[in-house]
C-alpha cells in the first residue's frame, strides 16, 4: 500500500495527521511532500512502525529530475 501526504499538514508539530495513524502498518510505503521539517510527525510515526518512507526533500528531488528530462534538459553528472 502507498500512503502519500500531499497537504501542508505536518509543517508544524501541532498539526493533525493527514491520515488516521492507526491505519498505518509496517508493509506500507509512506511518502511526504512537506519539505520542512524533513521528518514530519507522519514520517516519524511511519518509520517507528517499520514502514518504508520518502521525505519531501527526496520527493522534490525525484520530481525535479523528471521535470528536467521532460523539458529536454540533461541531468547533472552526479544524479
mmCIF file of N, CA and C in Angstrom:
data_model
loop_
_atom_site.group_PDB
_atom_site.id
_atom_site.type_symbol
_atom_site.label_atom_id
_atom_site.label_comp_id
_atom_site.label_asym_id
_atom_site.label_seq_id
_atom_site.Cartn_x
_atom_site.Cartn_y
_atom_site.Cartn_z
ATOM 1 N N UNK A 1 0.828 -1.191 0.000
ATOM 2 C CA UNK A 1 0.000 0.000 0.000
ATOM 3 C C UNK A 1 0.866 1.246 0.000
ATOM 4 N N UNK A 2 0.358 2.285 -0.603
ATOM 5 C CA UNK A 2 1.032 3.576 -0.671
ATOM 6 C C UNK A 2 0.195 4.614 0.054
ATOM 7 N N UNK A 3 0.840 5.370 0.924
ATOM 8 C CA UNK A 3 0.199 6.493 1.601
ATOM 9 C C UNK A 3 1.023 7.725 1.261
ATOM 10 N N UNK A 4 0.377 8.732 0.689
ATOM 11 C CA UNK A 4 1.090 9.941 0.295
ATOM 12 C C UNK A 4 0.381 11.162 0.869
ATOM 13 N N UNK A 5 1.139 11.993 1.574
ATOM 14 C CA UNK A 5 0.595 13.237 2.086
ATOM 15 C C UNK A 5 0.958 14.353 1.123
ATOM 16 N N UNK A 6 -0.060 14.882 0.450
ATOM 17 C CA UNK A 6 0.139 15.998 -0.485
ATOM 18 C C UNK A 6 -0.558 17.250 0.041
ATOM 19 N N UNK A 7 -0.611 17.370 1.358
ATOM 20 C CA UNK A 7 -1.222 18.529 2.009
ATOM 21 C C UNK A 7 -0.150 19.252 2.816
ATOM 22 N N UNK A 8 -0.434 20.448 3.329
ATOM 23 C CA UNK A 8 0.541 21.129 4.185
ATOM 24 C C UNK A 8 0.571 20.586 5.622
ATOM 25 N N UNK A 9 -0.322 19.634 5.937
ATOM 26 C CA UNK A 9 -0.317 19.082 7.296
ATOM 27 C C UNK A 9 1.013 18.399 7.575
ATOM 28 N N UNK A 10 1.643 18.781 8.670
ATOM 29 C CA UNK A 10 2.943 18.226 9.037
ATOM 30 C C UNK A 10 4.019 19.284 9.078
ATOM 31 N N UNK A 11 3.693 20.481 8.600
ATOM 32 C CA UNK A 11 4.677 21.563 8.632
ATOM 33 C C UNK A 11 4.884 22.068 10.053
ATOM 34 N N UNK A 12 3.948 21.770 10.924
ATOM 35 C CA UNK A 12 4.035 22.157 12.328
ATOM 36 C C UNK A 12 3.802 20.923 13.190
ATOM 37 N N UNK A 13 4.542 20.814 14.281
ATOM 38 C CA UNK A 13 4.376 19.681 15.197
ATOM 39 C C UNK A 13 2.952 19.585 15.746
ATOM 40 N N UNK A 14 2.234 20.700 15.761
ATOM 41 C CA UNK A 14 0.885 20.724 16.315
ATOM 42 C C UNK A 14 -0.177 20.289 15.305
ATOM 43 N N UNK A 15 0.199 20.103 14.038
ATOM 44 C CA UNK A 15 -0.768 19.702 13.016
ATOM 45 C C UNK A 15 -1.324 18.312 13.307
ATOM 46 N N UNK A 16 -2.576 18.121 12.904
ATOM 47 C CA UNK A 16 -3.157 16.784 12.926
ATOM 48 C C UNK A 16 -2.465 15.932 11.872
ATOM 49 N N UNK A 17 -2.554 14.623 12.024
ATOM 50 C CA UNK A 17 -2.055 13.717 10.991
ATOM 51 C C UNK A 17 -2.960 13.840 9.769
ATOM 52 N N UNK A 18 -2.402 13.733 8.557
ATOM 53 C CA UNK A 18 -3.235 13.797 7.356
ATOM 54 C C UNK A 18 -4.034 12.506 7.130
ATOM 55 N N UNK A 19 -3.659 11.454 7.830
ATOM 56 C CA UNK A 19 -4.387 10.179 7.805
ATOM 57 C C UNK A 19 -4.512 9.696 9.244
ATOM 58 N N UNK A 20 -5.417 8.784 9.479
ATOM 59 C CA UNK A 20 -5.533 8.217 10.829
ATOM 60 C C UNK A 20 -4.303 7.359 11.113
ATOM 61 N N UNK A 21 -3.562 7.679 12.179
ATOM 62 C CA UNK A 21 -2.325 6.936 12.470
ATOM 63 C C UNK A 21 -2.543 5.436 12.651
ATOM 64 N N UNK A 22 -3.720 5.048 13.128
ATOM 65 C CA UNK A 22 -3.973 3.628 13.369
ATOM 66 C C UNK A 22 -4.217 2.841 12.082
ATOM 67 N N UNK A 23 -4.239 3.516 10.935
ATOM 68 C CA UNK A 23 -4.413 2.813 9.663
ATOM 69 C C UNK A 23 -3.076 2.448 9.018
ATOM 70 N N UNK A 24 -1.976 2.911 9.594
ATOM 71 C CA UNK A 24 -0.652 2.605 9.046
ATOM 72 C C UNK A 24 -0.146 1.273 9.573
ATOM 73 N N UNK A 25 0.581 0.558 8.726
ATOM 74 C CA UNK A 25 1.195 -0.709 9.151
ATOM 75 C C UNK A 25 2.536 -0.887 8.445
ATOM 76 N N UNK A 26 3.319 -1.808 8.946
ATOM 77 C CA UNK A 26 4.717 -1.943 8.526
ATOM 78 C C UNK A 26 4.929 -2.246 7.049
ATOM 79 N N UNK A 27 3.979 -2.784 6.351
ATOM 80 C CA UNK A 27 4.173 -3.124 4.949
ATOM 81 C C UNK A 27 3.921 -1.979 3.988
ATOM 82 N N UNK A 28 3.596 -0.821 4.504
ATOM 83 C CA UNK A 28 3.233 0.297 3.639
ATOM 84 C C UNK A 28 4.425 1.191 3.303
ATOM 85 N N UNK A 29 4.281 1.927 2.209
ATOM 86 C CA UNK A 29 5.243 2.948 1.799
ATOM 87 C C UNK A 29 4.575 4.292 2.039
ATOM 88 N N UNK A 30 5.210 5.148 2.837
ATOM 89 C CA UNK A 30 4.636 6.443 3.193
ATOM 90 C C UNK A 30 5.519 7.546 2.622
ATOM 91 N N UNK A 31 4.906 8.403 1.793
ATOM 92 C CA UNK A 31 5.621 9.498 1.143
ATOM 93 C C UNK A 31 5.036 10.830 1.590
ATOM 94 N N UNK A 32 5.870 11.846 1.526
ATOM 95 C CA UNK A 32 5.516 13.167 2.049
ATOM 96 C C UNK A 32 5.973 14.237 1.067
ATOM 97 N N UNK A 33 5.149 15.291 0.881
ATOM 98 C CA UNK A 33 5.596 16.412 0.057
ATOM 99 C C UNK A 33 6.097 17.576 0.901
ATOM 100 N N UNK A 34 5.785 17.577 2.182
ATOM 101 C CA UNK A 34 6.283 18.624 3.080
ATOM 102 C C UNK A 34 7.802 18.476 3.188
ATOM 103 N N UNK A 35 8.534 19.581 2.957
ATOM 104 C CA UNK A 35 9.998 19.514 2.995
ATOM 105 C C UNK A 35 10.598 19.976 4.319
ATOM 106 N N UNK A 36 9.865 20.747 5.088
ATOM 107 C CA UNK A 36 10.352 21.207 6.394
ATOM 108 C C UNK A 36 9.250 21.086 7.415
ATOM 109 N N UNK A 37 9.436 20.364 8.452
ATOM 110 C CA UNK A 37 10.641 19.623 8.823
ATOM 111 C C UNK A 37 10.832 18.404 7.922
ATOM 112 N N UNK A 38 12.065 17.950 7.825
ATOM 113 C CA UNK A 38 12.348 16.798 6.977
ATOM 114 C C UNK A 38 11.574 15.577 7.471
ATOM 115 N N UNK A 39 11.619 15.340 8.764
ATOM 116 C CA UNK A 39 10.873 14.220 9.356
ATOM 117 C C UNK A 39 9.613 14.773 10.007
ATOM 118 N N UNK A 40 8.516 14.714 9.280
ATOM 119 C CA UNK A 40 7.234 15.170 9.804
ATOM 120 C C UNK A 40 6.718 14.162 10.837
ATOM 121 N N UNK A 41 5.731 14.554 11.622
ATOM 122 C CA UNK A 41 5.140 13.590 12.558
ATOM 123 C C UNK A 41 4.652 12.315 11.847
ATOM 124 N N UNK A 42 4.074 12.472 10.656
ATOM 125 C CA UNK A 42 3.622 11.295 9.902
ATOM 126 C C UNK A 42 4.787 10.375 9.575
ATOM 127 N N UNK A 43 5.889 10.932 9.061
ATOM 128 C CA UNK A 43 7.041 10.101 8.700
ATOM 129 C C UNK A 43 7.690 9.466 9.926
ATOM 130 N N UNK A 44 7.755 10.204 11.020
ATOM 131 C CA UNK A 44 8.314 9.642 12.259
ATOM 132 C C UNK A 44 7.496 8.441 12.701
ATOM 133 N N UNK A 45 6.178 8.601 12.708
ATOM 134 C CA UNK A 45 5.289 7.517 13.129
ATOM 135 C C UNK A 45 5.425 6.321 12.188
ATOM 136 N N UNK A 46 5.438 6.589 10.890
ATOM 137 C CA UNK A 46 5.560 5.515 9.905
ATOM 138 C C UNK A 46 6.885 4.759 10.068
ATOM 139 N N UNK A 47 7.961 5.497 10.272
ATOM 140 C CA UNK A 47 9.274 4.854 10.457
ATOM 141 C C UNK A 47 9.290 3.998 11.711
ATOM 142 N N UNK A 48 8.658 4.490 12.782
ATOM 143 C CA UNK A 48 8.588 3.709 14.022
ATOM 144 C C UNK A 48 7.830 2.406 13.818
ATOM 145 N N UNK A 49 6.865 2.407 12.909
ATOM 146 C CA UNK A 49 6.094 1.192 12.613
ATOM 147 C C UNK A 49 6.833 0.250 11.658
ATOM 148 N N UNK A 50 7.922 0.731 11.066
ATOM 149 C CA UNK A 50 8.679 -0.082 10.122
ATOM 150 C C UNK A 50 8.274 0.112 8.672
ATOM 151 N N UNK A 51 7.520 1.172 8.387
ATOM 152 C CA UNK A 51 7.142 1.484 7.009
ATOM 153 C C UNK A 51 8.365 1.994 6.243
ATOM 154 N N UNK A 52 8.372 1.784 4.949
ATOM 155 C CA UNK A 52 9.335 2.455 4.082
ATOM 156 C C UNK A 52 8.843 3.882 3.923
ATOM 157 N N UNK A 53 9.765 4.850 3.916
ATOM 158 C CA UNK A 53 9.351 6.251 3.833
ATOM 159 C C UNK A 53 10.130 7.002 2.761
ATOM 160 N N UNK A 54 9.531 8.090 2.281
ATOM 161 C CA UNK A 54 10.195 9.024 1.380
ATOM 162 C C UNK A 54 9.898 10.430 1.905
ATOM 163 N N UNK A 55 10.959 11.189 2.183
ATOM 164 C CA UNK A 55 10.787 12.543 2.699
ATOM 165 C C UNK A 55 10.363 13.495 1.582
ATOM 166 N N UNK A 56 9.883 14.664 1.966
ATOM 167 C CA UNK A 56 9.522 15.681 0.991
ATOM 168 C C UNK A 56 10.709 16.113 0.147
ATOM 169 N N UNK A 57 11.892 16.186 0.770
ATOM 170 C CA UNK A 57 13.107 16.534 0.013
ATOM 171 C C UNK A 57 13.395 15.487 -1.060
ATOM 172 N N UNK A 58 13.274 14.211 -0.699
ATOM 173 C CA UNK A 58 13.508 13.137 -1.667
ATOM 174 C C UNK A 58 12.468 13.180 -2.784
ATOM 175 N N UNK A 59 11.231 13.465 -2.422
ATOM 176 C CA UNK A 59 10.158 13.566 -3.410
ATOM 177 C C UNK A 59 10.440 14.717 -4.380
ATOM 178 N N UNK A 60 10.833 15.864 -3.841
ATOM 179 C CA UNK A 60 11.130 17.033 -4.683
ATOM 180 C C UNK A 60 12.279 16.732 -5.637
ATOM 181 N N UNK A 61 13.335 16.100 -5.129
ATOM 182 C CA UNK A 61 14.487 15.782 -5.973
ATOM 183 C C UNK A 61 14.095 14.838 -7.104
ATOM 184 N N UNK A 62 13.318 13.826 -6.804
ATOM 185 C CA UNK A 62 12.887 12.882 -7.840
ATOM 186 C C UNK A 62 12.030 13.578 -8.895
ATOM 187 N N UNK A 63 11.148 14.456 -8.470
ATOM 188 C CA UNK A 63 10.292 15.170 -9.416
ATOM 189 C C UNK A 63 11.085 16.163 -10.258
ATOM 190 N N UNK A 64 12.055 16.821 -9.640
ATOM 191 C CA UNK A 64 12.825 17.813 -10.402
ATOM 192 C C UNK A 64 13.672 17.134 -11.470
ATOM 193 N N UNK A 65 14.205 15.957 -11.191
ATOM 194 C CA UNK A 65 14.972 15.221 -12.203
ATOM 195 C C UNK A 65 14.089 14.874 -13.397
ATOM 196 N N UNK A 66 12.861 14.432 -13.128
ATOM 197 C CA UNK A 66 11.930 14.086 -14.208
ATOM 198 C C UNK A 66 11.553 15.336 -14.996
ATOM 199 N N UNK A 67 11.304 16.446 -14.308
ATOM 200 C CA UNK A 67 10.948 17.693 -14.976
ATOM 201 C C UNK A 67 12.056 18.147 -15.921
ATOM 202 N N UNK A 68 13.289 18.039 -15.485
ATOM 203 C CA UNK A 68 14.415 18.419 -16.344
ATOM 204 C C UNK A 68 14.429 17.564 -17.605
ATOM 205 N N UNK A 69 14.199 16.269 -17.457
ATOM 206 C CA UNK A 69 14.185 15.379 -18.616
ATOM 207 C C UNK A 69 13.030 15.721 -19.558
ATOM 208 N N UNK A 70 11.849 15.971 -18.993
ATOM 209 C CA UNK A 70 10.659 16.272 -19.804
ATOM 210 C C UNK A 70 10.871 17.567 -20.590
ATOM 211 N N UNK A 71 11.518 18.541 -19.987
ATOM 212 C CA UNK A 71 11.724 19.826 -20.653
ATOM 213 C C UNK A 71 12.898 19.795 -21.630
ATOM 214 N N UNK A 72 13.524 18.621 -21.780
ATOM 215 C CA UNK A 72 14.570 18.478 -22.776
ATOM 216 C C UNK A 72 15.972 18.802 -22.304
ATOM 217 N N UNK A 73 16.120 19.014 -21.027
ATOM 218 C CA UNK A 73 17.442 19.292 -20.484
ATOM 219 C C UNK A 73 18.171 17.989 -20.190
ATOM 220 N N UNK A 74 19.296 18.117 -19.580
ATOM 221 C CA UNK A 74 20.024 16.930 -19.177
ATOM 222 C C UNK A 74 20.272 17.011 -17.684
ATOM 223 N N UNK A 75 20.394 15.849 -17.076
ATOM 224 C CA UNK A 75 20.630 15.790 -15.649
ATOM 225 C C UNK A 75 22.095 16.061 -15.339
ATOM 226 N N UNK A 76 22.376 16.626 -14.180
ATOM 227 C CA UNK A 76 23.771 16.800 -13.770
ATOM 228 C C UNK A 76 24.470 15.450 -13.707
ATOM 229 N N UNK A 77 25.777 15.464 -13.897
ATOM 230 C CA UNK A 77 26.573 14.227 -13.920
ATOM 231 C C UNK A 77 26.414 13.390 -12.649
ATOM 232 N N UNK A 78 26.225 14.035 -11.489
ATOM 233 C CA UNK A 78 26.169 13.292 -10.231
ATOM 234 C C UNK A 78 24.772 12.783 -9.893
ATOM 235 N N UNK A 79 23.790 12.939 -10.740
ATOM 236 C CA UNK A 79 22.417 12.454 -10.466
ATOM 237 C C UNK A 79 22.270 11.012 -10.850
#
